[in-house]
Short mmCIF file of C-alpha atoms and ligand atoms in Angstrom, two decimals:
data_model
loop_
_atom_site.label_atom_id
_atom_site.label_comp_id
_atom_site.label_asym_id
_atom_site.label_seq_id
_atom_site.Cartn_x
_atom_site.Cartn_y
_atom_site.Cartn_z
CA MET A 1 0.00 0.00 0.00
CA LYS A 2 1.44 3.39 -1.05
CA LYS A 3 1.75 6.05 1.65
CA ALA A 4 0.89 9.69 0.92
CA LEU A 5 1.49 12.65 3.18
CA ILE A 6 -0.72 15.69 2.56
CA THR A 7 0.17 19.00 4.19
CA GLY A 8 -2.85 21.30 4.31
CA ILE A 9 -5.29 18.38 4.49
CA THR A 10 -7.90 20.53 6.28
CA GLY A 11 -8.07 22.92 3.29
CA GLN A 12 -10.27 22.79 0.23
CA ASP A 13 -7.82 20.86 -1.95
CA GLY A 14 -6.42 18.72 0.85
CA SER A 15 -9.86 17.34 1.68
CA PHE A 16 -10.66 16.43 -1.95
CA LEU A 17 -7.20 14.94 -2.47
CA ALA A 18 -7.50 12.82 0.68
CA GLU A 19 -10.79 11.38 -0.61
CA PHE A 20 -9.26 10.74 -4.02
CA LEU A 21 -6.18 8.95 -2.64
CA LEU A 22 -8.20 6.85 -0.18
CA GLU A 23 -10.31 5.68 -3.12
CA LYS A 24 -7.10 4.77 -4.96
CA GLY A 25 -6.14 2.56 -2.00
CA TYR A 26 -3.47 4.81 -0.45
CA ASP A 27 -2.63 5.01 3.22
CA VAL A 28 -3.29 8.74 3.70
CA HIS A 29 -1.50 10.84 6.31
CA GLY A 30 -2.26 14.52 6.80
CA THR A 31 -0.84 17.36 8.86
CA ILE A 32 -3.05 19.49 11.05
CA ARG A 33 -2.43 22.49 13.27
CA ARG A 34 -3.62 22.94 16.80
CA SER A 35 -6.42 25.48 16.98
CA SER A 36 -8.71 26.65 19.77
CA VAL A 37 -11.70 25.96 17.51
CA ASP A 38 -12.34 22.94 15.34
CA PHE A 39 -11.30 23.54 11.72
CA ARG A 40 -11.66 19.93 10.61
CA GLU A 41 -15.08 20.34 9.03
CA ARG A 42 -13.89 19.43 5.53
CA ILE A 43 -12.33 16.12 6.65
CA ALA A 44 -14.68 15.17 9.49
CA HIS A 45 -16.30 12.50 7.29
CA LEU A 46 -12.92 10.78 6.78
CA GLU A 47 -11.97 10.48 10.44
CA GLY A 48 -12.26 6.86 11.57
CA HIS A 49 -11.33 5.49 8.12
CA PRO A 50 -8.66 2.82 8.78
CA ASN A 51 -6.25 4.30 6.21
CA PHE A 52 -6.64 7.90 7.32
CA HIS A 53 -4.21 9.37 9.87
CA LEU A 54 -3.60 12.87 11.19
CA HIS A 55 -0.40 14.33 12.69
CA TYR A 56 0.35 17.72 14.19
CA ALA A 57 2.85 19.74 12.15
CA ASP A 58 3.34 23.31 11.08
CA LEU A 59 5.22 24.46 8.00
CA GLY A 60 6.85 27.13 10.12
CA ASP A 61 8.34 24.48 12.44
CA SER A 62 11.15 22.35 10.94
CA MET A 63 11.19 19.93 13.85
CA SER A 64 7.54 19.08 13.48
CA ILE A 65 8.06 18.46 9.77
CA MET A 66 11.12 16.28 10.39
CA GLN A 67 9.12 14.29 12.91
CA VAL A 68 6.18 13.61 10.64
CA VAL A 69 8.32 12.82 7.56
CA SER A 70 10.56 10.44 9.52
CA LYS A 71 7.58 8.75 11.18
CA VAL A 72 5.44 8.31 8.05
CA ARG A 73 8.26 7.79 5.49
CA PRO A 74 5.87 8.59 2.66
CA ASP A 75 6.13 7.52 -0.98
CA GLU A 76 4.46 10.76 -2.05
CA ILE A 77 4.15 14.18 -0.41
CA TYR A 78 1.58 16.71 -1.55
CA ASN A 79 2.63 20.07 -0.14
CA LEU A 80 -0.66 21.98 -0.15
CA ALA A 81 -0.24 23.85 3.13
CA ALA A 82 -0.02 27.62 2.71
CA GLN A 83 -1.29 30.98 3.79
CA SER A 84 -3.31 30.93 0.59
CA HIS A 85 -5.18 34.25 0.63
CA VAL A 86 -3.61 36.83 -1.67
CA GLN A 87 -5.14 39.88 0.04
CA VAL A 88 -4.16 38.60 3.50
CA SER A 89 -0.55 38.29 2.28
CA PHE A 90 -0.37 42.11 2.13
CA ASP A 91 -1.27 42.23 5.85
CA SER A 92 0.90 39.28 6.90
CA PRO A 93 3.78 39.26 4.42
CA GLU A 94 6.41 37.77 6.75
CA PHE A 95 4.19 34.91 7.92
CA THR A 96 3.25 34.24 4.29
CA ALA A 97 6.92 34.13 3.28
CA ASP A 98 7.80 31.81 6.14
CA VAL A 99 5.08 29.29 5.34
CA ASP A 100 4.74 29.58 1.56
CA ALA A 101 8.44 29.99 0.73
CA THR A 102 10.67 28.66 3.54
CA GLY A 103 8.05 26.04 4.39
CA VAL A 104 8.67 24.38 1.01
CA LEU A 105 12.40 24.28 1.74
CA ARG A 106 11.68 22.67 5.13
CA ILE A 107 9.75 19.86 3.42
CA LEU A 108 12.47 19.25 0.83
CA GLU A 109 15.23 19.21 3.44
CA ALA A 110 13.25 16.91 5.73
CA VAL A 111 12.90 14.43 2.87
CA ARG A 112 16.61 14.62 2.11
CA LEU A 113 17.73 14.38 5.75
CA CYS A 114 15.45 11.41 6.37
CA GLY A 115 17.19 9.57 3.50
CA LEU A 116 14.10 9.59 1.30
CA ALA A 117 15.48 11.71 -1.56
CA ALA A 118 15.63 8.76 -3.94
CA THR A 119 12.22 7.31 -3.17
CA CYS A 120 9.79 10.04 -2.12
CA ARG A 121 8.00 12.04 -4.83
CA ILE A 122 6.95 15.59 -3.95
CA TYR A 123 4.14 17.70 -5.40
CA GLN A 124 4.34 21.44 -4.77
CA ALA A 125 1.16 23.55 -4.98
CA SER A 126 2.33 26.30 -7.28
CA THR A 127 -0.05 28.84 -8.69
CA SER A 128 -1.13 30.97 -11.64
CA GLU A 129 -0.45 33.95 -9.33
CA LEU A 130 3.21 33.48 -10.40
CA TYR A 131 2.26 35.07 -13.75
CA GLY A 132 0.85 38.06 -11.88
CA LYS A 133 1.31 41.22 -13.89
CA VAL A 134 2.20 39.36 -17.08
CA GLU A 135 0.27 40.64 -20.06
CA GLU A 136 0.72 37.61 -22.33
CA VAL A 137 -2.37 35.40 -22.55
CA PRO A 138 -2.97 32.55 -22.37
CA GLN A 139 -0.21 31.55 -19.93
CA ASN A 140 1.69 28.25 -20.22
CA GLU A 141 4.79 26.63 -18.69
CA LYS A 142 7.06 28.89 -20.80
CA THR A 143 5.38 32.20 -19.93
CA PRO A 144 7.71 34.32 -17.77
CA PHE A 145 6.65 35.01 -14.19
CA HIS A 146 5.97 38.44 -12.69
CA PRO A 147 4.58 37.82 -9.17
CA TYR A 148 2.41 40.68 -7.99
CA SER A 149 1.72 40.12 -4.26
CA PRO A 150 3.70 38.95 -1.20
CA TYR A 151 1.86 35.61 -1.63
CA ALA A 152 3.02 35.23 -5.22
CA VAL A 153 6.59 36.23 -4.41
CA ALA A 154 6.69 33.57 -1.67
CA LYS A 155 5.22 30.98 -4.03
CA LEU A 156 7.88 31.92 -6.60
CA TYR A 157 10.56 30.87 -4.11
CA GLY A 158 8.65 27.61 -3.57
CA PHE A 159 8.57 26.99 -7.32
CA TRP A 160 12.31 27.63 -7.77
CA ILE A 161 13.51 25.72 -4.72
CA VAL A 162 11.59 22.67 -5.93
CA LYS A 163 13.24 23.01 -9.35
CA GLU A 164 16.62 23.46 -7.62
CA TYR A 165 16.27 20.27 -5.54
CA ARG A 166 15.25 18.39 -8.67
CA GLU A 167 18.36 19.56 -10.51
CA ALA A 168 20.84 19.55 -7.60
CA TYR A 169 19.88 16.25 -5.95
CA GLY A 170 17.95 14.46 -8.70
CA MET A 171 14.85 14.41 -6.50
CA TYR A 172 11.45 13.68 -8.01
CA CYS A 173 9.77 16.94 -7.08
CA CYS A 174 7.56 19.08 -9.26
CA SER A 175 5.07 21.91 -9.36
CA GLY A 176 1.52 21.96 -10.53
CA ILE A 177 0.89 25.54 -11.68
CA LEU A 178 -2.79 25.45 -10.94
CA PHE A 179 -5.16 28.18 -12.00
CA ASN A 180 -8.04 29.10 -9.65
CA HIS A 181 -10.16 26.16 -8.65
CA GLU A 182 -13.23 26.48 -6.51
CA SER A 183 -15.90 24.32 -4.93
CA GLU A 184 -18.64 24.13 -2.33
CA ARG A 185 -15.73 23.73 0.17
CA ARG A 186 -13.96 26.95 -0.89
CA GLY A 187 -13.06 29.33 1.96
CA GLU A 188 -15.76 31.96 2.43
CA THR A 189 -13.49 34.98 1.81
CA PHE A 190 -12.41 33.96 -1.70
CA VAL A 191 -14.46 35.82 -4.27
CA THR A 192 -16.43 32.91 -5.75
CA ARG A 193 -17.63 31.54 -2.43
CA LYS A 194 -18.28 35.03 -1.10
CA ILE A 195 -20.58 35.55 -4.10
CA THR A 196 -22.41 32.19 -3.94
CA LEU A 197 -23.00 32.49 -0.20
CA ALA A 198 -24.26 36.07 -0.57
CA ALA A 199 -26.53 35.11 -3.49
CA ALA A 200 -28.05 32.35 -1.33
CA ARG A 201 -28.46 34.63 1.70
CA ILE A 202 -29.92 37.52 -0.30
CA ALA A 203 -32.35 35.17 -2.09
CA GLN A 204 -33.53 33.84 1.30
CA GLY A 205 -33.81 37.26 2.96
CA LYS A 206 -30.77 36.80 5.24
CA GLN A 207 -28.52 39.50 3.74
CA GLU A 208 -29.20 42.93 2.19
CA LYS A 209 -26.27 43.40 -0.17
CA LEU A 210 -22.82 42.20 -1.19
CA CYS A 211 -19.69 44.40 -1.26
CA LEU A 212 -16.92 43.37 -3.64
CA GLY A 213 -13.69 44.79 -5.05
CA ASN A 214 -12.60 44.62 -8.69
CA LEU A 215 -15.52 43.22 -10.72
CA SER A 216 -13.55 43.27 -13.97
CA SER A 217 -10.86 40.89 -12.79
CA LEU A 218 -10.54 37.87 -15.12
CA ARG A 219 -9.88 34.33 -13.97
CA ASP A 220 -9.68 30.81 -15.38
CA TRP A 221 -11.88 29.00 -12.86
CA GLY A 222 -12.14 25.20 -12.58
CA TYR A 223 -13.60 22.73 -10.08
CA ALA A 224 -11.27 21.68 -7.25
CA ARG A 225 -12.50 18.06 -7.21
CA ASP A 226 -11.40 17.73 -10.86
CA TYR A 227 -8.01 19.35 -10.20
CA VAL A 228 -6.80 17.03 -7.43
CA GLU A 229 -6.63 14.16 -9.91
CA CYS A 230 -4.03 16.19 -11.84
CA MET A 231 -1.90 16.55 -8.69
CA TRP A 232 -1.76 12.77 -8.49
CA LEU A 233 -1.17 12.33 -12.24
CA ILE A 234 1.78 14.75 -12.09
CA LEU A 235 3.49 12.43 -9.60
CA GLN A 236 2.83 9.29 -11.68
CA GLN A 237 4.83 10.42 -14.76
CA PRO A 238 8.17 8.80 -15.70
CA GLU A 239 10.02 12.14 -15.32
CA PRO A 240 9.38 14.94 -12.82
CA GLU A 241 8.08 18.01 -14.65
CA ASP A 242 6.00 21.13 -13.99
CA TYR A 243 2.52 21.45 -15.47
CA VAL A 244 -0.08 24.17 -15.96
CA ILE A 245 -3.55 22.97 -14.99
CA ALA A 246 -6.40 25.16 -16.20
CA THR A 247 -9.65 25.03 -18.14
CA GLY A 248 -8.49 27.31 -20.98
CA GLU A 249 -11.54 29.57 -20.45
CA GLN A 250 -11.68 33.02 -18.91
CA HIS A 251 -14.52 34.81 -17.09
CA SER A 252 -14.88 38.01 -15.07
CA VAL A 253 -15.96 38.40 -11.44
CA ARG A 254 -18.99 40.30 -12.79
CA GLU A 255 -19.96 37.32 -14.99
CA PHE A 256 -19.61 35.00 -11.99
CA CYS A 257 -22.00 37.26 -10.03
CA GLN A 258 -24.55 37.30 -12.84
CA LEU A 259 -24.66 33.50 -13.14
CA ALA A 260 -24.66 32.90 -9.38
CA PHE A 261 -27.52 35.30 -8.67
CA ARG A 262 -29.47 33.87 -11.63
CA ARG A 263 -29.13 30.38 -10.14
CA ALA A 264 -30.48 31.79 -6.85
CA GLY A 265 -33.46 33.24 -8.74
CA ILE A 266 -32.31 36.87 -9.08
CA GLU A 267 -31.64 38.54 -12.44
CA LEU A 268 -29.00 41.28 -12.18
CA ARG A 269 -28.02 44.20 -14.39
CA PHE A 270 -24.82 46.17 -13.83
CA GLU A 271 -24.68 49.98 -14.03
CA GLY A 272 -21.85 52.48 -13.55
CA GLU A 273 -18.10 52.04 -13.60
CA GLY A 274 -15.23 51.42 -11.17
CA GLU A 275 -16.11 52.24 -7.57
CA ASN A 276 -19.55 53.45 -8.70
CA GLU A 277 -20.56 50.21 -10.37
CA LYS A 278 -23.64 48.51 -8.92
CA GLY A 279 -25.44 45.22 -9.44
CA ILE A 280 -29.18 45.85 -9.49
CA ASP A 281 -32.08 43.39 -9.21
CA VAL A 282 -33.91 43.91 -12.53
CA ASN A 283 -37.27 43.04 -10.96
CA THR A 284 -37.18 45.15 -7.79
CA GLY A 285 -34.63 47.84 -8.75
CA LYS A 286 -32.80 47.17 -5.44
CA VAL A 287 -29.02 47.55 -5.36
CA LEU A 288 -27.65 44.14 -4.35
CA ILE A 289 -23.97 44.50 -5.25
CA GLU A 290 -21.74 47.47 -4.48
CA VAL A 291 -18.04 48.05 -5.01
CA SER A 292 -15.93 48.86 -1.97
CA PRO A 293 -12.28 49.96 -2.09
CA ASP A 294 -11.82 47.86 1.08
CA PHE A 295 -11.53 44.86 -1.25
CA TYR A 296 -9.05 46.43 -3.65
CA ARG A 297 -5.49 45.14 -3.41
CA PRO A 298 -2.36 47.32 -3.55
CA THR A 299 -1.48 45.37 -6.71
CA ASP A 300 -4.10 43.14 -8.31
CA VAL A 301 -3.73 40.36 -10.83
CA VAL A 302 -6.45 40.96 -13.40
CA ASN A 303 -5.86 38.77 -16.42
CA LEU A 304 -5.31 35.07 -15.78
CA TRP A 305 -6.04 32.58 -18.51
CA GLY A 306 -4.32 29.19 -18.62
CA ASP A 307 -3.12 27.18 -21.58
CA PRO A 308 -3.19 23.54 -20.43
CA THR A 309 -1.85 22.05 -23.73
CA LYS A 310 1.02 20.21 -22.02
CA ALA A 311 -1.29 18.64 -19.43
CA LYS A 312 -3.66 17.58 -22.21
CA GLN A 313 -0.85 15.90 -24.12
CA LYS A 314 1.05 14.30 -21.26
CA LEU A 315 -1.52 13.76 -18.50
CA GLY A 316 -4.59 13.23 -20.66
CA TRP A 317 -6.26 16.21 -18.92
CA ASP A 318 -9.40 17.09 -20.87
CA PRO A 319 -11.22 20.11 -19.39
CA THR A 320 -14.10 19.71 -21.88
CA LYS A 321 -15.00 16.44 -20.10
CA LYS A 322 -14.83 18.07 -16.66
CA THR A 323 -17.09 20.43 -14.70
CA SER A 324 -17.90 23.48 -16.85
CA PHE A 325 -17.91 27.06 -15.58
CA GLU A 326 -21.70 27.15 -15.44
CA GLN A 327 -21.87 23.78 -13.68
CA LEU A 328 -19.31 25.01 -11.15
CA VAL A 329 -21.30 28.15 -10.36
CA ASN A 330 -24.52 26.15 -10.12
CA LEU A 331 -23.16 23.48 -7.79
CA MET A 332 -21.69 26.13 -5.49
CA VAL A 333 -24.93 28.13 -5.37
CA ASP A 334 -27.01 24.98 -4.83
CA ALA A 335 -24.81 23.95 -1.89
CA ASP A 336 -25.07 27.42 -0.35
CA MET A 337 -28.84 27.61 -0.90
CA ALA A 338 -29.12 24.34 1.05
CA LYS A 339 -26.73 25.56 3.77
CA VAL A 340 -28.65 28.80 4.28
CA ALA A 341 -31.98 26.92 4.31
CA VAL A 342 -30.66 24.61 7.06
CA GLU A 343 -29.42 27.63 9.07
CA ARG A 344 -32.83 29.29 8.73
CA ALA A 345 -34.60 26.11 9.82
CA GLY A 346 -32.30 25.96 12.87
CA GLU A 347 -33.10 29.58 13.74
CA GLN A 348 -36.83 28.85 13.42
CA VAL A 349 -36.54 25.87 15.77
CA LYS A 350 -34.78 28.11 18.34
CA LEU A 351 -37.47 30.79 18.00
CA ASN A 352 -40.26 28.23 18.40
CA LEU A 353 -38.55 26.73 21.42
CA ALA A 354 -38.12 30.15 23.05
CA GLU A 355 -41.82 30.89 22.46
CA TYR A 356 -42.94 27.50 23.83
CA LEU A 357 -40.75 27.96 26.92
CA GLU A 358 -42.18 31.45 27.49
CA LYS A 359 -45.74 30.20 27.14
CA GLY A 360 -45.01 27.21 29.34
CA ILE A 361 -45.90 24.79 26.50
CA VAL A 362 -42.58 23.03 27.11
CA LYS A 363 -40.61 23.09 30.35
P1 NDP B 1 -6.84 26.51 1.77
O1 NDP B 1 -6.59 27.88 2.25
O2 NDP B 1 -8.23 26.00 1.68
O3 NDP B 1 -6.01 25.47 2.65
C1 NDP B 1 -4.72 25.77 3.11
C2 NDP B 1 -4.24 24.67 4.04
O4 NDP B 1 -2.92 25.02 4.50
C3 NDP B 1 -5.11 24.47 5.28
O5 NDP B 1 -5.19 23.11 5.56
C4 NDP B 1 -4.32 25.21 6.37
O6 NDP B 1 -4.53 24.70 7.66
C5 NDP B 1 -2.90 24.86 5.92
N1 NDP B 1 -1.90 25.74 6.52
C6 NDP B 1 -1.86 27.09 6.52
N2 NDP B 1 -0.78 27.53 7.17
C7 NDP B 1 -0.11 26.43 7.62
C8 NDP B 1 1.07 26.23 8.37
N3 NDP B 1 1.80 27.24 8.83
N4 NDP B 1 1.46 24.96 8.63
C9 NDP B 1 0.71 23.92 8.20
N5 NDP B 1 -0.43 24.05 7.50
C10 NDP B 1 -0.82 25.29 7.20
O7 NDP B 1 -6.13 26.41 0.33
P2 NDP B 1 -6.53 25.53 -0.95
O8 NDP B 1 -6.91 24.18 -0.53
O9 NDP B 1 -7.42 26.33 -1.82
O10 NDP B 1 -5.13 25.50 -1.72
C11 NDP B 1 -4.18 24.47 -1.48
C12 NDP B 1 -2.82 24.92 -1.96
O11 NDP B 1 -2.85 25.20 -3.35
C13 NDP B 1 -2.29 26.18 -1.29
O12 NDP B 1 -0.90 26.05 -1.20
C14 NDP B 1 -2.62 27.29 -2.30
O13 NDP B 1 -1.74 28.36 -2.15
C15 NDP B 1 -2.43 26.54 -3.60
N6 NDP B 1 -3.22 26.98 -4.73
C16 NDP B 1 -4.59 27.07 -4.62
C17 NDP B 1 -5.35 27.39 -5.72
C18 NDP B 1 -6.84 27.50 -5.64
O14 NDP B 1 -7.43 28.09 -6.57
N7 NDP B 1 -7.50 26.94 -4.62
C19 NDP B 1 -4.70 27.64 -7.03
C20 NDP B 1 -3.28 27.47 -7.02
C21 NDP B 1 -2.57 27.15 -5.92
P3 NDP B 1 -5.65 25.32 8.65
O15 NDP B 1 -6.94 24.68 8.24
O16 NDP B 1 -5.16 24.90 9.98
O17 NDP B 1 -5.64 26.80 8.42
P1 GDR B 2 -7.08 34.86 -6.04
O1 GDR B 2 -8.57 34.55 -5.51
O2 GDR B 2 -6.55 36.12 -5.52
O3 GDR B 2 -7.12 34.66 -7.52
O4 GDR B 2 -6.25 33.68 -5.33
P2 GDR B 2 -9.68 35.51 -4.92
O5 GDR B 2 -10.95 34.75 -5.05
O6 GDR B 2 -9.32 36.01 -3.57
O7 GDR B 2 -9.67 36.77 -5.92
C1 GDR B 2 -9.96 36.63 -7.32
C2 GDR B 2 -10.13 38.01 -7.94
O8 GDR B 2 -11.36 38.56 -7.47
C3 GDR B 2 -11.14 39.91 -7.12
N1 GDR B 2 -12.13 40.32 -6.12
C4 GDR B 2 -12.23 39.88 -4.85
N2 GDR B 2 -11.53 38.93 -4.20
C5 GDR B 2 -11.89 38.66 -2.92
N3 GDR B 2 -11.25 37.70 -2.25
N4 GDR B 2 -12.90 39.34 -2.27
C6 GDR B 2 -13.62 40.29 -2.90
O9 GDR B 2 -14.51 40.89 -2.31
C7 GDR B 2 -13.28 40.57 -4.26
N5 GDR B 2 -13.78 41.42 -5.19
C8 GDR B 2 -13.09 41.26 -6.30
C9 GDR B 2 -9.71 39.96 -6.60
O10 GDR B 2 -9.21 41.28 -6.64
C10 GDR B 2 -9.04 39.00 -7.58
O11 GDR B 2 -8.64 39.72 -8.72
C11 GDR B 2 -6.73 32.34 -5.34
C12 GDR B 2 -6.14 31.65 -4.09
O12 GDR B 2 -6.74 30.38 -3.97
C13 GDR B 2 -4.64 31.49 -4.24
O13 GDR B 2 -4.16 30.67 -3.16
C14 GDR B 2 -4.33 30.81 -5.55
O14 GDR B 2 -2.93 30.69 -5.72
C15 GDR B 2 -4.93 31.57 -6.71
O15 GDR B 2 -6.34 31.67 -6.50
C16 GDR B 2 -4.70 30.88 -8.04
#
């Protein structure tokens, strides 16, 4: 039985990858961090599985990484752990650099020092943010990088140190340069999930309006569940190489809003420009979306569009057979509509109970 170690197993991608590898028959080990509240929601359904194991480790703590690598002695490591929010990286640049840049080095060195350099394959979660300010579209493995946030600069170090260990020590380590991928498990402060959750809340009368930043930003959005298979495929190739994973399609934040609100039963029209742009309900005339400079970034990446030709040829990646943009938006909105409906039902139960207690109907 092959052993995989996933850092960042509690995150969106980590949880899907753990499911995928368990189905493939792997013994799956994941790293978690101690927290005063429970952040294991995305993997709660896997706990108790005989091939699923969790270990405490932090990418900022070499000793914890050495411990887990030497204990598990994995065949494959998927380094997904990161401070992954681009806007947050402007507020916490040093922490982001420590985890997203030096953290990668700590993993590579742990593998080497534990004598696993010749046997352990390493996947590094690189990102389309590396292209940053680049104006060439679409972007492929040969497009030069121009990182445009503390997050992207840290990830650039991660990309290069992985390449360096491959060339210096002959290690099987590679990067997946993944474009944005989303899901019903996406963190609630990333733009797609922020939109789908707001659409569901507004449609069910639980929120008045949604404030966003740059509505014109363009992204190549795919479905996270589809993308984790590529992480695995990248590590199954005869030679270690870096790959762009993307859908090859580009959409704006505004377009995402339009489709998401439509799925929630609200037709929007957009009026105005820049900070004055608004998303208006065509039936009621109510302003539902406003632009707030609070969500602008000091430097923003506005034109990402991936060219996954290499992945198509070498990995057999076929985005046309995967979840489409519209399907992605729909599945996210449907999940959030259900979540909000459950929350409302819970609130109603509490209200009823309070009323029954007050009236003495229940004691
Ligand atoms: P999430 O933010 O959902 O998950 C990040 C994970 O990293 C969480 O499990 C988090 O743990 C963990 N983590 C954060 N800091 C540390 C630390 N110091 N030590 C150990 N673990 C830590 O990200 P995604 O699942 O979306 O992304 C996975 C990876 O892929 C990230 O590296 C991201 O940068 C990269 N990426 C993501 C893309 C996307 O579109 N989703 C695209 C390209 C790259 P905790 O739960 O305790 O916070
Ligand atoms: P990104 O994702 O920065 O691409 O990083 P995010 O969803 O945060 O932003 C996408 C674009 O939307 C614009 N935007 C807003 N973004 C957020 N978060 N909140 C808003 O209110 C808002 N309004 C507009 C942003 O300016 C941006 O242009 C994600 C992360 O998963 C990274 O870890 C990963 O490496 C990249 O995707 C690929």
